[in-house]
Short mmCIF file of C-alpha atoms in Angstrom, two decimals:
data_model
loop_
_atom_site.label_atom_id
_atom_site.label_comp_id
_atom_site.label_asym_id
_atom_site.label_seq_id
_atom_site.Cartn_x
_atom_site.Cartn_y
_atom_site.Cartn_z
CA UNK A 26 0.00 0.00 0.00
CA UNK A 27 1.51 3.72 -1.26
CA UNK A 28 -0.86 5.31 1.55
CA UNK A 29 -1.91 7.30 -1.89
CA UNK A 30 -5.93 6.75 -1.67
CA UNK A 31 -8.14 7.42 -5.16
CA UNK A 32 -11.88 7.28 -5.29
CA UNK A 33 -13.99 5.72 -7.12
CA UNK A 34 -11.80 2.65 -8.22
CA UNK A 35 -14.75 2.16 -10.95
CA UNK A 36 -16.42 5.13 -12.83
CA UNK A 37 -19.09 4.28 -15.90
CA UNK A 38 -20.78 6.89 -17.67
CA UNK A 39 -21.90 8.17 -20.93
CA UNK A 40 -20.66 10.16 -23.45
CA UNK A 41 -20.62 13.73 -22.97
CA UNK A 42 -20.81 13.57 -19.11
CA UNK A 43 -18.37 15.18 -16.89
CA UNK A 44 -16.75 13.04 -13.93
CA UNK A 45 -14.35 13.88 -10.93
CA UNK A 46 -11.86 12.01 -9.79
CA UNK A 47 -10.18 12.25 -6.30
CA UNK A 48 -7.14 11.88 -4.85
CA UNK A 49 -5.28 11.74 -1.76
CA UNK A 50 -1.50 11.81 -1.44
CA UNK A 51 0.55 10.56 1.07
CA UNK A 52 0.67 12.14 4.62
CA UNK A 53 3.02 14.99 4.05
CA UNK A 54 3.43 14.97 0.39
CA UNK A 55 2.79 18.33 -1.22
CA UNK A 56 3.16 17.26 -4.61
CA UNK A 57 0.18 15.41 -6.48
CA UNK A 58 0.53 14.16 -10.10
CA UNK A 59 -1.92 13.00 -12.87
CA UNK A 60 -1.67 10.01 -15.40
CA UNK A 61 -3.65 8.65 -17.89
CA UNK A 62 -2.88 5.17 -18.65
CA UNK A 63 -4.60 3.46 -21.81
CA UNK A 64 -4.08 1.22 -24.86
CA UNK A 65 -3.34 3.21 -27.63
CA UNK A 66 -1.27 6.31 -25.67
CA UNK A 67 0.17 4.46 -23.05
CA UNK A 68 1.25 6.41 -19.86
CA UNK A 69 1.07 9.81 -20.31
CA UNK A 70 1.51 12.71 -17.77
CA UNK A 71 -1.47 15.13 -17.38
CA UNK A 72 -0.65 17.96 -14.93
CA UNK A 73 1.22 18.24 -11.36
CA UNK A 74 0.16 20.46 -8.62
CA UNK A 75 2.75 21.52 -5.79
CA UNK A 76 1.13 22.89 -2.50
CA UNK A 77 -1.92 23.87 -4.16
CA UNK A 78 -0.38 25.56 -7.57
CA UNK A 79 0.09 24.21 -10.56
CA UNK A 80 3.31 23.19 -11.47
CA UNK A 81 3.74 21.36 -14.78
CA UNK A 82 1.47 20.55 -17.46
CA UNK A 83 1.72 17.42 -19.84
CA UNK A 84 -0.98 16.60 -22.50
CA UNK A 85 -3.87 17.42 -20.83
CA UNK A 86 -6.78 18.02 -22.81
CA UNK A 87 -8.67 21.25 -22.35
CA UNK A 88 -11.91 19.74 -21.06
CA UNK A 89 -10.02 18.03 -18.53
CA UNK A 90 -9.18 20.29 -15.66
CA UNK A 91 -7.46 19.80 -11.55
CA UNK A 92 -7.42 21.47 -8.74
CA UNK A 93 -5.15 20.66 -5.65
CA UNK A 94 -7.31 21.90 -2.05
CA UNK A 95 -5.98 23.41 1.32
CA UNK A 96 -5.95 19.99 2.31
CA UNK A 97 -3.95 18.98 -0.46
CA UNK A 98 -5.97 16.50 -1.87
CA UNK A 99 -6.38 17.07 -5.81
CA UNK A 100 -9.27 16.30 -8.04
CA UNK A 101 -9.09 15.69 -11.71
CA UNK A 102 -12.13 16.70 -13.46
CA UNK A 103 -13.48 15.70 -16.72
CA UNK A 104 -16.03 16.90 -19.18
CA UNK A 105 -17.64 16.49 -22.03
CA UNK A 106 -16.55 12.76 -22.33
CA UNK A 107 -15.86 11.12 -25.25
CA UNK A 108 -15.16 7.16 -25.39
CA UNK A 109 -11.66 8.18 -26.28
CA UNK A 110 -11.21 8.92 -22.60
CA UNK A 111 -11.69 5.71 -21.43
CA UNK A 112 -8.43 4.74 -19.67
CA UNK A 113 -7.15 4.29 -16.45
CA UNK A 114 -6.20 7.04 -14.27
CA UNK A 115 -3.31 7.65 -11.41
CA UNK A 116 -2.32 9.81 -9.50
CA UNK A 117 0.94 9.72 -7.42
CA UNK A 118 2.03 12.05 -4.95
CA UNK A 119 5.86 12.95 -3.65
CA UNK A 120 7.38 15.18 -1.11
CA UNK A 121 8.91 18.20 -2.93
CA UNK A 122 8.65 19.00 -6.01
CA UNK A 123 12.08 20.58 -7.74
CA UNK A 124 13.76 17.47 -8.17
CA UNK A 125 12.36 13.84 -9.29
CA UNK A 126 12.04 12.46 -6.04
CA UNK A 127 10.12 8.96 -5.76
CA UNK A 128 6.08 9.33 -6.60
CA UNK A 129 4.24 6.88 -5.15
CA UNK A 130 1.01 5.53 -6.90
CA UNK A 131 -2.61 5.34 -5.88
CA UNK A 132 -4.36 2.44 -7.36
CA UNK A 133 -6.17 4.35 -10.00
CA UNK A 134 -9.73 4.61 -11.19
CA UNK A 135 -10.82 3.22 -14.14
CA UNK A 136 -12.95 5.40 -16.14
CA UNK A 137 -15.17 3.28 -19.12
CA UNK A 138 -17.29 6.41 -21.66
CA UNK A 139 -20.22 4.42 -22.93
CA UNK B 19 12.66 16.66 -26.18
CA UNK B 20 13.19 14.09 -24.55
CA UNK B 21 11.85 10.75 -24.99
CA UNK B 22 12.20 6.80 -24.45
CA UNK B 23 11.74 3.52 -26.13
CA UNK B 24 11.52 0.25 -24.69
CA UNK B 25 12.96 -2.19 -27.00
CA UNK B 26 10.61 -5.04 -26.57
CA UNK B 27 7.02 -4.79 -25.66
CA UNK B 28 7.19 -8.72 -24.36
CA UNK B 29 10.04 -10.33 -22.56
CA UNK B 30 9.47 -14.05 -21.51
CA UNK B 31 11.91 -16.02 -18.95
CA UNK B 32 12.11 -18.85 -17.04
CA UNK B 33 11.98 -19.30 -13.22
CA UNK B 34 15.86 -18.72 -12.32
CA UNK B 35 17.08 -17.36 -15.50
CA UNK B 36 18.69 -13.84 -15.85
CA UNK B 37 16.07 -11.01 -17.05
CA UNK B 38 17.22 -8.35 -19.33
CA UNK B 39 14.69 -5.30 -20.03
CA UNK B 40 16.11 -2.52 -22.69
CA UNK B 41 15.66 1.23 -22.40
CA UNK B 42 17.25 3.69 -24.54
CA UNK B 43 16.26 7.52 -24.32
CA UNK B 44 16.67 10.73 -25.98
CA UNK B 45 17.39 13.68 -24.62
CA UNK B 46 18.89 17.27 -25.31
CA UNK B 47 19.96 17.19 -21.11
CA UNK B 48 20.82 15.42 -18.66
CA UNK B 49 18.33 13.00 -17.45
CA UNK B 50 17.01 11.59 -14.33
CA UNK B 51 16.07 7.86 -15.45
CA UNK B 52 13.81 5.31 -13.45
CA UNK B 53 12.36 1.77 -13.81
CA UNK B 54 8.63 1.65 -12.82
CA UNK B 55 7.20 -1.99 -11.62
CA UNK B 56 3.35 -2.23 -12.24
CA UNK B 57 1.94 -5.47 -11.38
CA UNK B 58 -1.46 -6.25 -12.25
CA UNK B 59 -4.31 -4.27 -11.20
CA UNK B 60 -1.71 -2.19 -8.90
CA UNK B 61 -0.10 1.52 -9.13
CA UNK B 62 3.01 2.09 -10.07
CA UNK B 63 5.83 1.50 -7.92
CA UNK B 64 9.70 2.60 -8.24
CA UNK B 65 12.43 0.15 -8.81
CA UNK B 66 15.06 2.34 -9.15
CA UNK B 67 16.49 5.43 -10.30
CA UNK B 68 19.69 7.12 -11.82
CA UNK B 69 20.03 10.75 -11.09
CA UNK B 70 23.74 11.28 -11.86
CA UNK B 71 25.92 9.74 -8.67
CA UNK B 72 26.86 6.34 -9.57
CA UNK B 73 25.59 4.77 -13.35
CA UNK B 74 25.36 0.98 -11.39
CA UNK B 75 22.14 1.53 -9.89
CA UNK B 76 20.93 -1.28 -7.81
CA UNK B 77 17.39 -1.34 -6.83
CA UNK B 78 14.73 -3.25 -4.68
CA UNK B 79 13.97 -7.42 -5.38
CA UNK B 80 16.91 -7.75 -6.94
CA UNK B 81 17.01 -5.27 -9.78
CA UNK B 82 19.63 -2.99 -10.74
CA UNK B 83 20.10 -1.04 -14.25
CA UNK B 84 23.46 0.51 -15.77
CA UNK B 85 23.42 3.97 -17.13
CA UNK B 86 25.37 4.07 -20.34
CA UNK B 87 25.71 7.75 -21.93
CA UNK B 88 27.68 6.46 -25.14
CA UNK B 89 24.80 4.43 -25.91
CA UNK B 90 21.82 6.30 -24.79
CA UNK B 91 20.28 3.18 -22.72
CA UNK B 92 19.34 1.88 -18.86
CA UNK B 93 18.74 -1.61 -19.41
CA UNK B 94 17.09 -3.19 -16.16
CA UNK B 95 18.67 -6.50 -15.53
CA UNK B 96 18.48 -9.20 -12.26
CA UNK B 97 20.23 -12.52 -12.40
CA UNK B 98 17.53 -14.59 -11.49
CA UNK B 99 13.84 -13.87 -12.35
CA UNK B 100 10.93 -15.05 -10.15
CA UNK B 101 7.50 -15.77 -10.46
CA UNK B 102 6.52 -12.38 -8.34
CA UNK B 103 8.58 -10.66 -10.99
CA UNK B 104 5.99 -11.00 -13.89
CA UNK B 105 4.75 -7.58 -14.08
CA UNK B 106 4.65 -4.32 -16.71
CA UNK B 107 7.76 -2.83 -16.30
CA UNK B 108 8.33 0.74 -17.59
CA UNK B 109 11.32 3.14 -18.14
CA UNK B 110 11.03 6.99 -17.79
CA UNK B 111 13.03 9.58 -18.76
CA UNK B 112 12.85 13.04 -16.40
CA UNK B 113 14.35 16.35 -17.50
CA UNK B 114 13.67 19.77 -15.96
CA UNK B 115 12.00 21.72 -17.80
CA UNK B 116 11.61 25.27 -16.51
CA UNK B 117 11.78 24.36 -12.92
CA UNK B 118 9.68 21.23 -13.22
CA UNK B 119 10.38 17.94 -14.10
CA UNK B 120 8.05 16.67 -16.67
CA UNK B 121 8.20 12.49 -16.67
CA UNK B 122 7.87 10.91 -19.81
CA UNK B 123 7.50 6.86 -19.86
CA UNK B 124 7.93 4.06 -22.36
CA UNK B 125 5.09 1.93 -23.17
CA UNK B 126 6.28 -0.58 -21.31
CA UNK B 127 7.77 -4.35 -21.23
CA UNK B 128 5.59 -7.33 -20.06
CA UNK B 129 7.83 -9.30 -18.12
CA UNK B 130 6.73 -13.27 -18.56
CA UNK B 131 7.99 -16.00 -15.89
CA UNK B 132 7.61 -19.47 -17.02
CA UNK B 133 7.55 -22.01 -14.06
#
């Protein structure tokens, strides 16, 4: 077990719905990332908050949007679904963010567009 | 840019016989490379990782990968594969990029232990 939490580990919906996704790093982390894990693209880096800013962005779509809280868990929200978005996604969490220090992996939710 | 391939998308082994996973990356600096275990139905979770001290980098169960500059690869190797080890094993090449450091992984090698 990371100690990195993600809820729901299922999500089914329809096409053109919008979802969120949650995530909760590791006790004292202050660094959450995003992943999207899937067939055709693989493992692909979506955005990384630090401390509640946003720190990096990788191929994140437009309709897909995050947000990291006070608390510092994050949520990944996304809209207007198409059944292209279908995938699996992580999120990982670390302690600092300037350096590539260890992430450590929630058990992702898997997201199926009908 | 940076980016990485792993050479083989399937890699099958017997029980007790050395494993050998390939990596090579491109990159315009210096990298921070990693091996990623993901067994099934799991997160990810870090073997090992190369950030410029020592290019012999031993890792946990076993593992240990060789940075190699000349020829642009971090092969993951251990001399004696068990059944646990069957898992999706990626490589990931990290580079800052404007104060961050922006991951990007292979597609992965399926690692295959045969009793």
């Amino acid at each position: 077990d990371s100690g990195v939490t993600q809820t729901p580990k299922h999500l089914i919906t329809a096409t053109g719905q919008r979802v969120t996704l949650r995530c909760s790093p590791r006790s004292g982390d202050l660094s959450v990332y995003w992943y999207q894990q899937s067939l055709d693209q693989g493992l692909q880096f979506l955005i990384q908050y630090y401390n509640g800013e946003e720190r990096a962005k990788g191929n994140i779509l437009e309709r897909f949007s995050a947000q990291q809280f006070p608390d510092l868990h994050s949520e990944l929200n996304l809209s207007s679904l198409e059944l292209g978005d279908s995938a699996l996604y992580f999120c990982a969490s670390s302690v600092r963010d300037r350096d590539h220090n260890e992430q450590f992996f929630g058990p992702g939710t898997r997201l199926t567009v009908l | 840019a940076q980016s990485v391939t792993q050479l083989d998308s399937h890699v099958s082994v017997s029980e007790g016989t050395p494993v050998l996973l390939r990596c090579n990356y491109s990159s315009s600096y210096s990298p921070s490379l990693f091996w990623y275990v993901q067994h099934p139905n799991k997160g990810l979770q870090l073997l090992l990782k190369y950030t410029s001290a020592a290019t012999l980098v031993k890792g946990i169960n076993g593992f240990e990968a060789e940075f190699k500059k000349s020829e642009t690869s971090f092969h993951l190797t251990k001399p004696s594969a068990h059944m646990s080890d069957a898992a999706e094993y990626f490589c990931v090449v990290s580079v800052e990029t404007g104060g961050s450091y922006i991951p990007t992984f292979g597609r992965g090698t399926s690692l295959i232990v045969h009793p």
